[in-house]
GROMACS .gro file of C-alpha atoms in nm:
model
  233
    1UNK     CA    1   0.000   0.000   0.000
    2UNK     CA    2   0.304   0.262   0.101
    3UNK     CA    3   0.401   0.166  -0.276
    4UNK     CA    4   0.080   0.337  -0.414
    5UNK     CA    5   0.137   0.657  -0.183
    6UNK     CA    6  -0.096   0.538   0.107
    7UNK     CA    7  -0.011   0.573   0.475
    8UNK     CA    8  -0.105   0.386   0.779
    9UNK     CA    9  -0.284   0.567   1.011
   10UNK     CA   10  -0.368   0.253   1.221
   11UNK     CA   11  -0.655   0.040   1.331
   12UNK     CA   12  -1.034   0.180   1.390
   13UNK     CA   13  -1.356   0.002   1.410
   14UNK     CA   14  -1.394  -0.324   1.371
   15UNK     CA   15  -1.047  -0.480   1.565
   16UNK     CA   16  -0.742  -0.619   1.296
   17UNK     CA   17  -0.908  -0.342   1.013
   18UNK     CA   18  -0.669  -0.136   0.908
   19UNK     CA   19  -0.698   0.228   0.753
   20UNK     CA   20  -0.500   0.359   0.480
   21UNK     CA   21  -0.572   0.697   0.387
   22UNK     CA   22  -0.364   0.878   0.051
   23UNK     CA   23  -0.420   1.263  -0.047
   24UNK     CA   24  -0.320   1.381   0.335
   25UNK     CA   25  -0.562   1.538   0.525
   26UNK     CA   26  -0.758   1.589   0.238
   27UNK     CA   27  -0.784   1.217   0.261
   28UNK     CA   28  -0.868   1.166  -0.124
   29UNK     CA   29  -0.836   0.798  -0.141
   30UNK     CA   30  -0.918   0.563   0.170
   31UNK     CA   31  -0.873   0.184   0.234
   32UNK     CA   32  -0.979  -0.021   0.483
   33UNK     CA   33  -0.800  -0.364   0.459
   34UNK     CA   34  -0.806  -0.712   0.655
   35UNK     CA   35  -0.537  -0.988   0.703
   36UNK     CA   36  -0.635  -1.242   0.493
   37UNK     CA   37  -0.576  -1.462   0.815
   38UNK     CA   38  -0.807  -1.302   1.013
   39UNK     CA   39  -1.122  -1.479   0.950
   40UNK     CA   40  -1.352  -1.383   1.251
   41UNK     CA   41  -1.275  -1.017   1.192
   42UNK     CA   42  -1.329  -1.043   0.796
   43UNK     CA   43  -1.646  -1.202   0.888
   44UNK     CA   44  -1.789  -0.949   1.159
   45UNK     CA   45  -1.686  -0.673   0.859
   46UNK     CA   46  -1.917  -0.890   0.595
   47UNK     CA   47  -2.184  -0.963   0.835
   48UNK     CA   48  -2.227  -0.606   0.873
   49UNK     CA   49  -2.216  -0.489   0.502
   50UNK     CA   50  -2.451  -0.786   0.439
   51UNK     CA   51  -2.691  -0.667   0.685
   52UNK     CA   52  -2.657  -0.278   0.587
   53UNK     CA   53  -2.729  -0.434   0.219
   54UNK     CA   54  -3.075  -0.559   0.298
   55UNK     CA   55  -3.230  -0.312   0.617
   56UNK     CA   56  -3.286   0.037   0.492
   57UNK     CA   57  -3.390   0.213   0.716
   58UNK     CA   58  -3.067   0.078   0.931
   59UNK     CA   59  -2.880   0.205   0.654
   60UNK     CA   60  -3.006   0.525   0.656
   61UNK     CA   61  -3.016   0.585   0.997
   62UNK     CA   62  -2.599   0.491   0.986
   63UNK     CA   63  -2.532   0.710   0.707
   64UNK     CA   64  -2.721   1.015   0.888
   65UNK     CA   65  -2.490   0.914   1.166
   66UNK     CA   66  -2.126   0.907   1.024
   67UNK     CA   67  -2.242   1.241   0.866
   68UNK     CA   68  -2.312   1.438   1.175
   69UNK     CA   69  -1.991   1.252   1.331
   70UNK     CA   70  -1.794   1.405   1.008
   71UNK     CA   71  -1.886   1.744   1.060
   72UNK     CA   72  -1.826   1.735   1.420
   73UNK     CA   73  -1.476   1.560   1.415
   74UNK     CA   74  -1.326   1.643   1.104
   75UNK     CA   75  -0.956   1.618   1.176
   76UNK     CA   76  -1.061   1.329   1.478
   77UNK     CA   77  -1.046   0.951   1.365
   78UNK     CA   78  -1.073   0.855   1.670
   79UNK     CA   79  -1.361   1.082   1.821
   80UNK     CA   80  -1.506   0.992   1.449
   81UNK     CA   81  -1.504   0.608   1.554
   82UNK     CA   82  -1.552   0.709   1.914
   83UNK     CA   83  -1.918   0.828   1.828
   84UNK     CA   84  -2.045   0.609   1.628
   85UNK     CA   85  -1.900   0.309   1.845
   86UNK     CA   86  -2.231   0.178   2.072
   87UNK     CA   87  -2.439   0.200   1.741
   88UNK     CA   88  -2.183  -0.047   1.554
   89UNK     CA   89  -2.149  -0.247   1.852
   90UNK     CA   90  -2.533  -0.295   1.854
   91UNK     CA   91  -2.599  -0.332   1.482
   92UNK     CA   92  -2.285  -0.554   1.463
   93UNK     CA   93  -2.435  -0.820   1.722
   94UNK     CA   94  -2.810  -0.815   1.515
   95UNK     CA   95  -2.579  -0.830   1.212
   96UNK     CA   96  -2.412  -1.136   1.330
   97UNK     CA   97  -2.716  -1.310   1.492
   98UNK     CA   98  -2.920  -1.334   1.125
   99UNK     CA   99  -2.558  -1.384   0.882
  100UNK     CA  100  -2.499  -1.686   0.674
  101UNK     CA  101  -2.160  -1.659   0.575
  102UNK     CA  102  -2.167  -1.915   0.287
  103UNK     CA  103  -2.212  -1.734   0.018
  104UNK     CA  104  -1.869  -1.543   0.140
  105UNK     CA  105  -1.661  -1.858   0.236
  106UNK     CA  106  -1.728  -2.003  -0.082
  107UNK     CA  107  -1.644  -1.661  -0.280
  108UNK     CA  108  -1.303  -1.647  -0.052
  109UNK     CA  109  -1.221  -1.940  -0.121
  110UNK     CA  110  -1.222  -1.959  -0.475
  111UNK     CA  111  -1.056  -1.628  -0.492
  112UNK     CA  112  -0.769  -1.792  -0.262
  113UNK     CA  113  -0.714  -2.029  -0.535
  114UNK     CA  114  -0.757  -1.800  -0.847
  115UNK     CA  115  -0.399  -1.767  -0.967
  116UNK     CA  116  -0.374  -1.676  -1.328
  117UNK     CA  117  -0.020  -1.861  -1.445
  118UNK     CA  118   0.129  -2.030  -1.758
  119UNK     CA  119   0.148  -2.413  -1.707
  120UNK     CA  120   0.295  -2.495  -2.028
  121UNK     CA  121   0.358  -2.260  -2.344
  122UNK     CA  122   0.029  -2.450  -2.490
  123UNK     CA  123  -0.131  -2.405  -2.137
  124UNK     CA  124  -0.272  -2.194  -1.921
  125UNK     CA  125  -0.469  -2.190  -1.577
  126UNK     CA  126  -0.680  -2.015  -1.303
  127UNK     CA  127  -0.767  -1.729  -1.449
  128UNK     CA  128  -1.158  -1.867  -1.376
  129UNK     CA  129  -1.207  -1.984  -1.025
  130UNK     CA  130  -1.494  -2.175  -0.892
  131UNK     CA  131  -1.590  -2.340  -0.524
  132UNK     CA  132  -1.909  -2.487  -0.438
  133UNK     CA  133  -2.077  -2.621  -0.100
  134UNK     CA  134  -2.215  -2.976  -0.059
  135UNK     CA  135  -2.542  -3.119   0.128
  136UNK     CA  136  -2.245  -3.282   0.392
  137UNK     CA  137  -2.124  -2.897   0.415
  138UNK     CA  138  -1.838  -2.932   0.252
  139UNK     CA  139  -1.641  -2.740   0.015
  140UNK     CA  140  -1.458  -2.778  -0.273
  141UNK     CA  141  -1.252  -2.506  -0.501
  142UNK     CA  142  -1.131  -2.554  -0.868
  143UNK     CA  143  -0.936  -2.351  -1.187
  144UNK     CA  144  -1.022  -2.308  -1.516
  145UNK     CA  145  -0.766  -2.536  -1.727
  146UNK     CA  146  -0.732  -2.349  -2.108
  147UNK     CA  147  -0.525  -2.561  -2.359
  148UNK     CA  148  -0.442  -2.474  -2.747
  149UNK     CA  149  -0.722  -2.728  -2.841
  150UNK     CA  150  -1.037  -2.859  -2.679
  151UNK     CA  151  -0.937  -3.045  -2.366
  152UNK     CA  152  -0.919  -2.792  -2.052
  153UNK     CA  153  -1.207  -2.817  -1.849
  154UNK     CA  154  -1.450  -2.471  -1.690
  155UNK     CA  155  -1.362  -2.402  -1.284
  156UNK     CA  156  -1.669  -2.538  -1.187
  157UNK     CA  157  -1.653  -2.875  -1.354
  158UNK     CA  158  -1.260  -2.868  -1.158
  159UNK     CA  159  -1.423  -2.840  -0.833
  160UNK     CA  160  -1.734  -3.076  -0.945
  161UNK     CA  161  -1.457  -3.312  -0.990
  162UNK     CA  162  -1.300  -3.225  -0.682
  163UNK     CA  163  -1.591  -3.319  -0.524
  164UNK     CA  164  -1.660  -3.640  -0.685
  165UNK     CA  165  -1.304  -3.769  -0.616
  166UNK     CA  166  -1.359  -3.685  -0.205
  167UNK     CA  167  -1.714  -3.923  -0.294
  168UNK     CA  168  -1.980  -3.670  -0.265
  169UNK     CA  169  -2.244  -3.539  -0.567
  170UNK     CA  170  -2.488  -3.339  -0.406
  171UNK     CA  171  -2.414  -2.952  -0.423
  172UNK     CA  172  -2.646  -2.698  -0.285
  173UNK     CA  173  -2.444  -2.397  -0.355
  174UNK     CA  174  -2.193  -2.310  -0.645
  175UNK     CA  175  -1.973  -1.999  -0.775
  176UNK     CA  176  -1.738  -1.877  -1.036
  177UNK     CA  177  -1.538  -1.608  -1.004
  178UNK     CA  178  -1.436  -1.464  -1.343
  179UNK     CA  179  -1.081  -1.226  -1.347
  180UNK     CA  180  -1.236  -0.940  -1.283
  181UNK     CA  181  -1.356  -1.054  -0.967
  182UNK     CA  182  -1.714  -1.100  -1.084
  183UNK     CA  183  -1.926  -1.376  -1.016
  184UNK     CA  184  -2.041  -1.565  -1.358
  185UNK     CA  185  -2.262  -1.755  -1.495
  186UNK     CA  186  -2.196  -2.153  -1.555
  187UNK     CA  187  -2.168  -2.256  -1.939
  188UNK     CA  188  -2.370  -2.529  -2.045
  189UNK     CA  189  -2.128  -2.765  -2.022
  190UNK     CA  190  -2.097  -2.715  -1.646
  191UNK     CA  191  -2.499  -2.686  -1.646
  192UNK     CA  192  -2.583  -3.003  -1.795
  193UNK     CA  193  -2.312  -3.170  -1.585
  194UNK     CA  194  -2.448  -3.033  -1.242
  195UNK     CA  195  -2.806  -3.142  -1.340
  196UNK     CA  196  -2.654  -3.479  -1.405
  197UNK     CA  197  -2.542  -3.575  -1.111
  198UNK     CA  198  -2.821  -3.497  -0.910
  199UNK     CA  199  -3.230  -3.586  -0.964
  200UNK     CA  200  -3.235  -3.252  -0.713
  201UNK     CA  201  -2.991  -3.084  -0.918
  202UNK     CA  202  -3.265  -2.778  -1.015
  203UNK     CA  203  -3.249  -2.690  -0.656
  204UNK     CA  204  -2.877  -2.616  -0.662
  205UNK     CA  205  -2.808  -2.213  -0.630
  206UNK     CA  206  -2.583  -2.031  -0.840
  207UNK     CA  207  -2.439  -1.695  -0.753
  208UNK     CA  208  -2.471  -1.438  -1.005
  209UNK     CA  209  -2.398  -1.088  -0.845
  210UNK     CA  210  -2.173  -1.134  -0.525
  211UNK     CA  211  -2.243  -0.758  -0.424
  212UNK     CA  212  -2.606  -0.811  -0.433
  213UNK     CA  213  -2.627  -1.171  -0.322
  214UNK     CA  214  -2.822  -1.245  -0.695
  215UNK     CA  215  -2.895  -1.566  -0.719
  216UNK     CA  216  -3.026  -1.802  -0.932
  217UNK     CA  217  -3.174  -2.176  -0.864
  218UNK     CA  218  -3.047  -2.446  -1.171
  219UNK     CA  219  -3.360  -2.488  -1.293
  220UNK     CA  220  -3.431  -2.152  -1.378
  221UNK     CA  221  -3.069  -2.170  -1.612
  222UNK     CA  222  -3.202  -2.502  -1.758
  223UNK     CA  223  -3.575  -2.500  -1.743
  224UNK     CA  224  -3.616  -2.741  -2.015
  225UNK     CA  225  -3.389  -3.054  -1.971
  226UNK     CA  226  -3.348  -3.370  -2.221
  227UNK     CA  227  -3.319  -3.620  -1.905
  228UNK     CA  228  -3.546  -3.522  -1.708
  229UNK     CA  229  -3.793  -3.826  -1.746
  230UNK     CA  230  -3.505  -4.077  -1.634
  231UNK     CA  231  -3.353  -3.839  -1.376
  232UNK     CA  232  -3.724  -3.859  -1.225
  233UNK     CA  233  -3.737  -4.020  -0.874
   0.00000   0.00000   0.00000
C-alpha cells in the first residue's frame, strides 16, 4: 500500500481493520483492509455490510450518523469512531445473529485459489475460479484449465470433480469467479453436468452478483432438460 502513496494511520472500528488513507488530510483515497488470516474479523466486517445491504432504514439511519460525526470531528479519527462506536457495537451483534456466511466462504475461497499462471507454453490456468458447497457442508474449489485445443475443463466442472473424487455429488451452492472478480454464470457444459449428477440438481443455487447476493436456482438456467424423465425419482 506505502508503494501506491498510502499511509497507515492505524486500526479503527472493527479490531485487525486497518486504515489507509492517501491525499493527506484531504484524505482523497481511503482503504480499509483485513489480514487475509483473520477470519472472525473479515467475517464481523461482511456480516455487517450484508446486513446494511438488505435493512434500509438501518442504513439510513448509519449514514445520517457518520455524517453528523464528520462534521463534528473532522480532523478526529478517533472521536469519528468514538461516536459512532455503541451503534456499531449494537448493529454488529443483530448483524451477526441473522448472517450466513456461505455465500462469502465459498467466494473467498475460490478467490484464494484463483492464480492466473502459464502451465505450459500451450497451457494456461486459473484465471476462472470456482468453489461450491455440498449437502455434507463441505467445500470444494477448482481452476479453469485453457489448452491450445479442446481439452481444458470450466472451474466449476474442476471443483465438481473435486468433489466427486472426495465421494460426494450433491451440491447446494456453487460460484465462479471470473478475473475481474465477478461472479459468472456456468456454461452449459458445467450446467448439464451439475443437473446430471443430481435428480435434485434444479435446486442447486448459483451466484450471479456477489455484491447483491443475486442468485439463481439451476432450474431456472435449464428450465427445459433432455433427461429429465429418467432423472425422475
Amino acid at each position: 500500500m506505502r508503494e501506491l502513496g498510502y499511509e497507515c494511520l492505524g486500526e479503527f472500528g472493527i479490531p485487525g481493520r486497518r486504515y489507509f488513507r492517501k491525499g493527506g488530510d484531504e484524505r482523497t483515497h481511503q482503504v480499509h483492509v483485513f489480514d487475509a488470516g483473520d477470519r472472525e474479523n473479515v467475517i464481523r466486517h461482511l456480516a455487517l455490510c450484508d446486513y446494511l445491504r438488505s435493512h434500509e432504514g438501518t442504513r439510513d439511519e448509519y449514514a445520517a450518523l457518520k455524517r453528523s460525526l464528520a462534521r463534528r470531528f473532522p480532523y478526529d479519527i478517533e472521536g469519528y469512531c468514538d461516536g459512532k462506536d455503541r451503534f456499531v457495537r449494537a448493529l454488529e451483534a443483530r448483524a451477526l445473529a441473522c448472517y450466513d456466511d456461505s455465500w462469502d466462504r465459498l467466494y473467498l475461497a475460490a478467490r484464494s485459489v484463483q492464480r492466473p499462471r502459464e502451465v505450459s507454453p500451450l497451457v494456461e490456468a486459473g484465471s476462472v475460479a470456482a468453489a461450491l458447497l455440498t449437502e455434507a457442508g463441505n467445500v470444494y474449489v477448482g481452476v479453469c484449465i485453457d489448452t491450445a485445443c479442446s481439452l481444458g475443463m470450466c472451474a466449476e466442472r474442476s471443483a465438481i470433480a473435486a468433489m466427486v473424487t472426495a465421494g460426494e455429488s450433491r451440491i447446494r451452492r456453487i460460484v465462479a469467479v471470473m478475473p475481474d472478480g465477478r461472479a459468472g454464470m456456468p456454461c452449459g457444459a458445467c450446467r448439464e453436468l451439475m443437473m446430471q449428477l443430481d435428480p435434485a440438481a434444479r435446486e442447486v443455487e448459483v451466484l450471479l452478483d456477489y455484491e447483491s447476493r443475486r442468485v439463481a436456482r439451476l432450474g431456472e438456467l435449464v428450465p427445459e432438460w433432455w433427461a429429465d424423465a429418467r432423472m425422475a425419482p
